Every structure is written in C-alpha cells, then in structure tokens.
Tab-separated table of C-alpha atoms and ligand atoms in Angstrom:
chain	number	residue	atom	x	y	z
A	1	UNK	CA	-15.985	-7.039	-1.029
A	2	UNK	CA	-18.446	-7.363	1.774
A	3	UNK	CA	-20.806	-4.814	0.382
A	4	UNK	CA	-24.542	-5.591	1.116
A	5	UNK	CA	-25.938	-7.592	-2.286
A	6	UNK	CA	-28.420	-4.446	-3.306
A	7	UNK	CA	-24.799	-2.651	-3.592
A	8	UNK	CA	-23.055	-5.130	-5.614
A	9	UNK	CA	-25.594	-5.059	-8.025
A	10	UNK	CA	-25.807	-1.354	-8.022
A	11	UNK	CA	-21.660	-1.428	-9.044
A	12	UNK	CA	-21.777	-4.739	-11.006
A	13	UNK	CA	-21.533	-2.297	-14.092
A	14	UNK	CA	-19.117	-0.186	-12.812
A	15	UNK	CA	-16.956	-3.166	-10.988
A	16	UNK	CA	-17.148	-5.921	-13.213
A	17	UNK	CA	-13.834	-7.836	-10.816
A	18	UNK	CA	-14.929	-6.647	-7.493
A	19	UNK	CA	-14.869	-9.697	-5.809
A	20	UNK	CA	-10.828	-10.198	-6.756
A	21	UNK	CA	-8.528	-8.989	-4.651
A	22	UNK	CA	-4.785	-8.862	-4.971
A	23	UNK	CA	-1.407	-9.436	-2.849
A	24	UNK	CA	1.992	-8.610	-3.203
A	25	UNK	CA	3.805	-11.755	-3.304
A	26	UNK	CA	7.034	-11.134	-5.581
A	27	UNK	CA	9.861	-8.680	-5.411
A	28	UNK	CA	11.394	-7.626	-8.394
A	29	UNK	CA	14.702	-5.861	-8.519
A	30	UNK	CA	17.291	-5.439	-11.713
A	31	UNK	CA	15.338	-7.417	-13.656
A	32	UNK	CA	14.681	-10.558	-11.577
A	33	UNK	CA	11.512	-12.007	-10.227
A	34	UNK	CA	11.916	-13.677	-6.851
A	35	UNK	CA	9.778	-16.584	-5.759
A	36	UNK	CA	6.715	-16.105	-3.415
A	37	UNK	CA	7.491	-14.213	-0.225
A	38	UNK	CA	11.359	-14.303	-1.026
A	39	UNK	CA	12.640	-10.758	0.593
A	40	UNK	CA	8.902	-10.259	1.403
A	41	UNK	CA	7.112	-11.160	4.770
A	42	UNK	CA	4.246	-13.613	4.139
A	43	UNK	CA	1.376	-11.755	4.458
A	44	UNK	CA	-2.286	-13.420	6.243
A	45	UNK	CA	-3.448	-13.365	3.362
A	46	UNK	CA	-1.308	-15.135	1.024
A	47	UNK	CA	-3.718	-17.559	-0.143
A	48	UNK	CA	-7.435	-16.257	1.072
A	49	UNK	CA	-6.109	-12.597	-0.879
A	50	UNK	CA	-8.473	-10.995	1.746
A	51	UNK	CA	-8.246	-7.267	2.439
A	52	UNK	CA	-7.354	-5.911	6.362
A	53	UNK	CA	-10.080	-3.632	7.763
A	54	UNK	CA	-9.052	-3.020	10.625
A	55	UNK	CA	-6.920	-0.175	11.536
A	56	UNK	CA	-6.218	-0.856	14.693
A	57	UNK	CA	-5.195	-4.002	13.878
A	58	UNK	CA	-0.966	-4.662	14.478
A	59	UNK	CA	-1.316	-6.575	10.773
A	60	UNK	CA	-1.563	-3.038	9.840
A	61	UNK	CA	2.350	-3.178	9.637
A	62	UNK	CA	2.972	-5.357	7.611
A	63	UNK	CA	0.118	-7.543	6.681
A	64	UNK	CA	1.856	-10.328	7.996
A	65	UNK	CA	0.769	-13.979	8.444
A	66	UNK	CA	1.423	-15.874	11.926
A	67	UNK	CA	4.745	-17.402	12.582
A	68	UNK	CA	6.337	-16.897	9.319
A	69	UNK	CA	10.084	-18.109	7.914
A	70	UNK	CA	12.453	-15.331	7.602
A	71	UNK	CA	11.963	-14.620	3.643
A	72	UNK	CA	15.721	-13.019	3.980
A	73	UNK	CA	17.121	-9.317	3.298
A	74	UNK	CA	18.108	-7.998	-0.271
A	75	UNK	CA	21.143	-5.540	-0.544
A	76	UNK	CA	19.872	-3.102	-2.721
A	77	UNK	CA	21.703	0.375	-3.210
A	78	UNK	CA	20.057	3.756	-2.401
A	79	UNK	CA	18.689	5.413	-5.594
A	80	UNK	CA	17.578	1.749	-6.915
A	81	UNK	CA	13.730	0.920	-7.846
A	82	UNK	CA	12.886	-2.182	-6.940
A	83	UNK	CA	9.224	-3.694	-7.293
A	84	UNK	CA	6.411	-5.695	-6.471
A	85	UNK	CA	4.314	-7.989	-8.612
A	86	UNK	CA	0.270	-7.871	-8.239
A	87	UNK	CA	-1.261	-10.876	-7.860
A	88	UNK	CA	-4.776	-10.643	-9.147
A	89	UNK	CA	-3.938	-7.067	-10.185
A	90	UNK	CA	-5.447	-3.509	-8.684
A	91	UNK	CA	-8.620	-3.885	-9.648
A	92	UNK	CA	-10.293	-1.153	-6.670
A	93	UNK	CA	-9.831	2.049	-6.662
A	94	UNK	CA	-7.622	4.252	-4.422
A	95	UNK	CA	-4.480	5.378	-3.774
A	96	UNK	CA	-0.944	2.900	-3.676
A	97	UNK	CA	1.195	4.326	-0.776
A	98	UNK	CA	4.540	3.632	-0.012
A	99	UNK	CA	6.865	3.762	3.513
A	100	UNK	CA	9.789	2.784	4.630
A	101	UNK	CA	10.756	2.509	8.550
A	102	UNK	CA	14.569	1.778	9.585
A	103	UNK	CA	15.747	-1.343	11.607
A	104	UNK	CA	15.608	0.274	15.395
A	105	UNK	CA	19.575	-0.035	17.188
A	106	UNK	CA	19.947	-3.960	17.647
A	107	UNK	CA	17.528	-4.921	15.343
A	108	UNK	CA	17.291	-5.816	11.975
A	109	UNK	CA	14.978	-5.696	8.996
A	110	UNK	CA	14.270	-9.271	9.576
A	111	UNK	CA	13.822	-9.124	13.476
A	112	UNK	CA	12.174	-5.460	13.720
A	113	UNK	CA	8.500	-5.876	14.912
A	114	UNK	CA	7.422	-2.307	12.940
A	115	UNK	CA	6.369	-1.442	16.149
A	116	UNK	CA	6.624	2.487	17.156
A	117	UNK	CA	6.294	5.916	14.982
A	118	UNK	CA	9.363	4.368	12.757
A	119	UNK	CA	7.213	4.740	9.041
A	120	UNK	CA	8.024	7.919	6.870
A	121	UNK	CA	5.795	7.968	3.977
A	122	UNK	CA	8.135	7.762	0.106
A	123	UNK	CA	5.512	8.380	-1.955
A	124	UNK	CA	1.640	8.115	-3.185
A	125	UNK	CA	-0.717	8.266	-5.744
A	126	UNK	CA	-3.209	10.425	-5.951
A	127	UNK	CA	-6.736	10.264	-8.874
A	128	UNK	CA	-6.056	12.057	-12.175
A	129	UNK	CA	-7.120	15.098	-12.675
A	130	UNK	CA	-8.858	15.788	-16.289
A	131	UNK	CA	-11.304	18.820	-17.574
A	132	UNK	CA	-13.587	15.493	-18.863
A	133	UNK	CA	-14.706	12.700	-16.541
A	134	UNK	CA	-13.018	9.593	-16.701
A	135	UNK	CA	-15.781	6.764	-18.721
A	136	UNK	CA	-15.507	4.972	-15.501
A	137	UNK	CA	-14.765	6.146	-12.291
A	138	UNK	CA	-12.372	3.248	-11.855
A	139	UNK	CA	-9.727	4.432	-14.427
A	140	UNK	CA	-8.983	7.609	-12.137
A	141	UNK	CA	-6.381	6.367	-10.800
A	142	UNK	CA	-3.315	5.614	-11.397
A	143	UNK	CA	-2.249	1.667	-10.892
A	144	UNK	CA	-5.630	0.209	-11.793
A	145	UNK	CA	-5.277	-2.996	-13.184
A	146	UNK	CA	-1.206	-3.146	-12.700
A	147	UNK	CA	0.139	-6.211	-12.301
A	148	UNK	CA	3.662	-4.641	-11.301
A	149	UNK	CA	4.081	-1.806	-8.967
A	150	UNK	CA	7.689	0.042	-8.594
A	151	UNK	CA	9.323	2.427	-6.560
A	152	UNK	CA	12.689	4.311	-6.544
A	153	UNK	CA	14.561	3.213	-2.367
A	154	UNK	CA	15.222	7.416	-1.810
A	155	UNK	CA	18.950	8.399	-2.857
A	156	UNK	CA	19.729	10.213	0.227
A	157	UNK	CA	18.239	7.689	3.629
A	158	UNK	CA	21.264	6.572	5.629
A	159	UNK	CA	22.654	3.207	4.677
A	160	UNK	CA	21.133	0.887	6.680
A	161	UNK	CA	18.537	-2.144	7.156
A	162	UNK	CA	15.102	-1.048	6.407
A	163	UNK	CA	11.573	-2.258	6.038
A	164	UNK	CA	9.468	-1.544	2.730
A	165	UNK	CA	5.358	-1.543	2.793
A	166	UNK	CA	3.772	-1.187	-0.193
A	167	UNK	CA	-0.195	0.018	0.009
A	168	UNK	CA	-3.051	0.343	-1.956
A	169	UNK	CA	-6.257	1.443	-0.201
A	170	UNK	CA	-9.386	0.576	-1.895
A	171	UNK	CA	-11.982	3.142	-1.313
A	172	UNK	CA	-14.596	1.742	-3.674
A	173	UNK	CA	-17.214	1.297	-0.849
A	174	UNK	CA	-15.830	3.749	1.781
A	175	UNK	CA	-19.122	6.043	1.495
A	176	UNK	CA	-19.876	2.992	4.275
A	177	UNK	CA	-17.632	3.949	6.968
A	178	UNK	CA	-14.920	1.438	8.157
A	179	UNK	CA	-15.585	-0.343	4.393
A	180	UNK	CA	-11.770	1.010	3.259
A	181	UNK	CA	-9.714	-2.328	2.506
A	182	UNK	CA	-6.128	-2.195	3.049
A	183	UNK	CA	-3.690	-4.918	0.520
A	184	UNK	CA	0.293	-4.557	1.142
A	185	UNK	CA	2.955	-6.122	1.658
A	186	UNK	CA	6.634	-5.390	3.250
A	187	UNK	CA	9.835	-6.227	1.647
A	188	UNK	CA	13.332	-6.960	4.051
A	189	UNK	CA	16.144	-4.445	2.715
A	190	UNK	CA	19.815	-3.496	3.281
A	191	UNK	CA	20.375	-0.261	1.494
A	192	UNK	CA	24.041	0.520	0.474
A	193	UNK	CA	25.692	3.442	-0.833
A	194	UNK	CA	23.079	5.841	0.758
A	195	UNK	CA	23.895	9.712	0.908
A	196	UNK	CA	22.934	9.875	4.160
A	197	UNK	CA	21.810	13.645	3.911
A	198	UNK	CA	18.637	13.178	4.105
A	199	UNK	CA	16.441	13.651	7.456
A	200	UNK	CA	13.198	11.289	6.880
A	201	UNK	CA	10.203	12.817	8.594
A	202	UNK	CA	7.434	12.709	9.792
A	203	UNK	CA	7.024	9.236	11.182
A	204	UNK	CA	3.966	7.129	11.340
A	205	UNK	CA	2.645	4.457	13.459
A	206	UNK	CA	0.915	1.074	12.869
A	207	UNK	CA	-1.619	1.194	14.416
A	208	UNK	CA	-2.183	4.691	14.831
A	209	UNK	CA	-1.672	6.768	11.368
A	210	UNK	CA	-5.191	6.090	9.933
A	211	UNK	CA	-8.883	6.482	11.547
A	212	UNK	CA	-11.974	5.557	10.018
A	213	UNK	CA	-13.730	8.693	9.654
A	214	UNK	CA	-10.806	10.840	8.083
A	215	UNK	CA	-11.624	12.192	4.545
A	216	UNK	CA	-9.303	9.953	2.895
A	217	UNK	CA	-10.843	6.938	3.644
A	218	UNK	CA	-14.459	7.725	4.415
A	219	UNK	CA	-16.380	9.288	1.070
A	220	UNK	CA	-18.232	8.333	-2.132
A	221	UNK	CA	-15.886	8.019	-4.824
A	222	UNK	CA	-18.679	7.426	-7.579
A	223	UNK	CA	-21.644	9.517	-9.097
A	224	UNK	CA	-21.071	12.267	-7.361
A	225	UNK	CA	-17.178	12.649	-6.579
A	226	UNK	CA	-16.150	15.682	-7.991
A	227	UNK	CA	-13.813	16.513	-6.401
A	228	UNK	CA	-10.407	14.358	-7.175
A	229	UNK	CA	-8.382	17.292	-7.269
A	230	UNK	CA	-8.990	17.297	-3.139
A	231	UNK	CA	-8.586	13.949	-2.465
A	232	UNK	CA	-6.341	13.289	0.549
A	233	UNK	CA	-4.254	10.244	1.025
A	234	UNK	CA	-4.133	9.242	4.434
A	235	UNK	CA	-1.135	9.148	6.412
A	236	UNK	CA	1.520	11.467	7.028
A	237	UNK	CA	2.876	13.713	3.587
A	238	UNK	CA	5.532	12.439	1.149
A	239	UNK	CA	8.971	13.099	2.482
A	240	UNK	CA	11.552	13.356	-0.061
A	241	UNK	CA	15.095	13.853	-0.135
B	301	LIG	C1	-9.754	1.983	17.107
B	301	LIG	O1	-9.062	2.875	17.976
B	301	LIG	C2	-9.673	4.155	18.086
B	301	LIG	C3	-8.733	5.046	18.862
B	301	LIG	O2	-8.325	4.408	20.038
B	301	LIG	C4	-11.057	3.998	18.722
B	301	LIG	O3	-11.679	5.247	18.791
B	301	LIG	C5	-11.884	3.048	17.853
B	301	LIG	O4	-13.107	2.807	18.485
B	301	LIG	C6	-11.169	1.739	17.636
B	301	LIG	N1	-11.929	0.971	16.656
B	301	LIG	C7	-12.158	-0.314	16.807
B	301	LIG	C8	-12.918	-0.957	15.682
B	301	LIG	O5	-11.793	-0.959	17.773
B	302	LIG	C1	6.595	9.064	-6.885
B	302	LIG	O1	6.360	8.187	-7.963
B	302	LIG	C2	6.167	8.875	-9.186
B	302	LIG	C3	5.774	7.853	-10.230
B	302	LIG	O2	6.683	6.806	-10.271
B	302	LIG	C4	7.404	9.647	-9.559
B	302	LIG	O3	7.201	10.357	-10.745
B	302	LIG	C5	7.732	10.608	-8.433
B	302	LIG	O4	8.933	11.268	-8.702
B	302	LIG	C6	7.843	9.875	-7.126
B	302	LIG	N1	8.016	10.822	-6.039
B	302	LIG	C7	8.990	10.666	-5.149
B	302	LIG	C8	9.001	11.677	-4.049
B	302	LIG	O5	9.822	9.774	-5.206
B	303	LIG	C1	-6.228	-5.294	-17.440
B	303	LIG	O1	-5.059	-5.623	-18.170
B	303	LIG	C2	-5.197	-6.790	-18.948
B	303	LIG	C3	-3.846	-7.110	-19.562
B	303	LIG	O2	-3.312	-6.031	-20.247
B	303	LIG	C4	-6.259	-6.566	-20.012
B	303	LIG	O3	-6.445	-7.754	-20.754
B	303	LIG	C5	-7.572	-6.194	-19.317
B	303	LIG	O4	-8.528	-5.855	-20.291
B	303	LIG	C6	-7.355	-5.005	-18.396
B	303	LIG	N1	-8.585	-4.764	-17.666
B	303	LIG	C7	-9.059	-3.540	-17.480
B	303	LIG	C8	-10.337	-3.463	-16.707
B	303	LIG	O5	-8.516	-2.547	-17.903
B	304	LIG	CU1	-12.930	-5.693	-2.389
C-alpha cells in the first residue's frame, strides 16, 4: 500500500494481494462468532480497511473510528482464549502483537480513553526460523493468510475490566522509513476468576511505544534479510504470568 508504482511492480511477484488489507471486526469466544464490532470498538477503518501510519497518532490505541456506539463488555474468565476474525486475511508480513491495559479507578473498559502507560504487552510473533529459506519471504511468518487470530486472556491478571488490542504490523515496505502499517483492533472485557498473582509490567503508551526509525519497524525484509533470527518486535517485551 502506498508504495511508489516502480515498487509494486518490483513485489507484484512476491505480493500477489498487496493492495488488500484486513480488520478485525469479529470476536470469537467459546465457539461463537459475534456480529461486526460487537465487544469490539469500531475501528476508522471499518469499511475503507486502511492501515494507520502514524505513530503519533491517538488512533494508535485502539484504531478507533469517531463517535462510536458502545459495542458492550464480554465476561470472559482469566485463562480463556478468545479471538478475532480477519477480514481480508494477513496477507503482509510482520509480526501480530497483543496487549492488554486495565480500566483506570472509575473507569471502565467501555469508558477508558487508553490514554497513559496502561498497555503491557501478552504476547507476539516473531519470523520462523529455518536452516533453508522460506520459497517466499512472505510465508516467514507466522499468521500469514489467517483469517482467525487467538489468544489465551493471562491466568494470573487481577479480575477486572480490561481493554484487548490485537496488532499486526506490516513491514513489507518498511526499508522506506515511516512505510510500517499498523491493522488492530480492541475488544471490551470483564475478566473473572483471575489469580491475581500476577504483576503485569512494563507498560506502554499510545502514542509513545513505537518510533519510526527503531529496527523493528524500519528494515528490508526481502532479498537480503537474513537475519530473522534478530528481528525485534517493537514495543515493550512479553510479560507473562
Ligand atoms: C512524532 O513524535 C516524535 C517524538 O515527539 C517526533 O520526533 C516526530 O517528528 C513525530 N513525527 C511526526 C510525523 O509528527
Ligand atoms: C503466545 O502464543 C503462542 C502461540 O499461540 C503460545 O504458544 C505461547 O505460549 C504464547 N505465549 C504467552 C506468553 O502466552
Ligand atoms: C490463503 O488461504 C486460503 C484458504 O485456505 C487459500 O485458498 C489461499 O490459497 C491461501 N493463500 C495463500 C497466499 O497462502
Ligand atoms: Cu498494504
């Protein structure tokens, strides 16, 4: 998306779907689909699909469309996966990252703003590592071409009312700096029956917990990568119970 024409033809091969792009707009939990932005905040770009560049951007948070309904808040219990459907799949590569950020005292998940460092990263994906190459780059990583994505709410977070932003970074053109393109999604939660002995940390910020230039979102993924095994994932590191 938005690559010069010379470069879309250079990675028409290579990127046969590069002008789809994908949102989040289903959660999935115990085997039920939910309608379109049920539990989930509408995001901007619900219908256009369009990626965020911007990181300085507030719509970092939560990708979130103007004046929105209040999709509601799911109980789900600590230790649960829950999920979110892709619509128009992963089809760029990079890694899917997921936080979570607690309701502040007096708010809740559906009147926080996801303002402040409140965001503790639950988990990410980082390329495959293999003693061949990949045929194409693109199949690195893990998630490419899902049309479901799922994570596990951490056994051990307090009970409490919690957002949930799902990620995935496409660095397919990021040897351009500031050409990273940020999909995601947050989902409205009430966790039950959490342990409660768990400390999240570090905390992130939105804006604030990504720049441009940093390694993880400004390099060449393609001829010359060699070097999956370093890739770093922006943000703050996995916390885990
Ligand atoms: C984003 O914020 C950083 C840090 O304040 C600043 O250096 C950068 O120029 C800003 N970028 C844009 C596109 O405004
Ligand atoms: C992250 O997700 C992977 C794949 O689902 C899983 O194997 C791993 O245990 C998860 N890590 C954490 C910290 O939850
Ligand atoms: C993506 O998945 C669909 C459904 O399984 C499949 O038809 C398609 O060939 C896949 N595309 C790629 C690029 O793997
Ligand atoms: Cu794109």
């Amino acid at each position: 998306m938005l690559a010069p024409l010379g470069l879309i033809v250079a990675f028409a091969t290579v990127l046969p779907t590069a002008m789809g792009h994908y949102t989040f707009p289903n959660l999935l939990y115990k085997g039920a689909k939910f309608p379109d932005y049920t539990y989930i905040r509408r995001t901007f770009n619900h219908i256009s699909h369009f990626p965020l560049f911007d990181l300085n951007s507030t719509t970092l948070r939560c990708f979130e469309d103007e004046n929105i309904p209040d999709p509601g808040t799911l109980t789900v219990k600590a230790g649960d996966t829950v999920g979110f459907t892709v619509d128009g799949r992963i089809i760029h590569e990079g890694p899917l990252v997921w936080y979570m950020a607690r309701a502040p005292t007096g708010k809740t998940a559906s009147t926080m703003d996801g303002s402040g460092p409140i965001w503790f990263k639950i988990n990410q994906t980082t390329p495959y590592i293999g003693t061949t190459p990949a045929p194409i780059e693109t199949f690195k990583w893990p998630h490419y071409n899902a049309s479901e994505v799922h994570i596990q709410v951490p056994k051990c977070i307090p009970s409490g009312e919690y957002l949930l932003r799902v990620e995935h970074i496409a660095i397919h053109i990021a040897f351009m700096e500031g050409q990273h393109e940020f999909f995601g999604a947050c989902a409205q939660l009430r966790v039950t029956n959490g342990l409660g002995t768990g400390a999240p940390w570090p905390f992130a910020q939105f804006p604030g917990a990504y720049r441009t230039d940093e390694p993880g979102l400004f390099l060449n993924v393609h001829d010359n990568w060699v070097q999956p095994d370093r890739y770093e994932v922006p943000g703050p590191p996995v916390w885990t119970c």
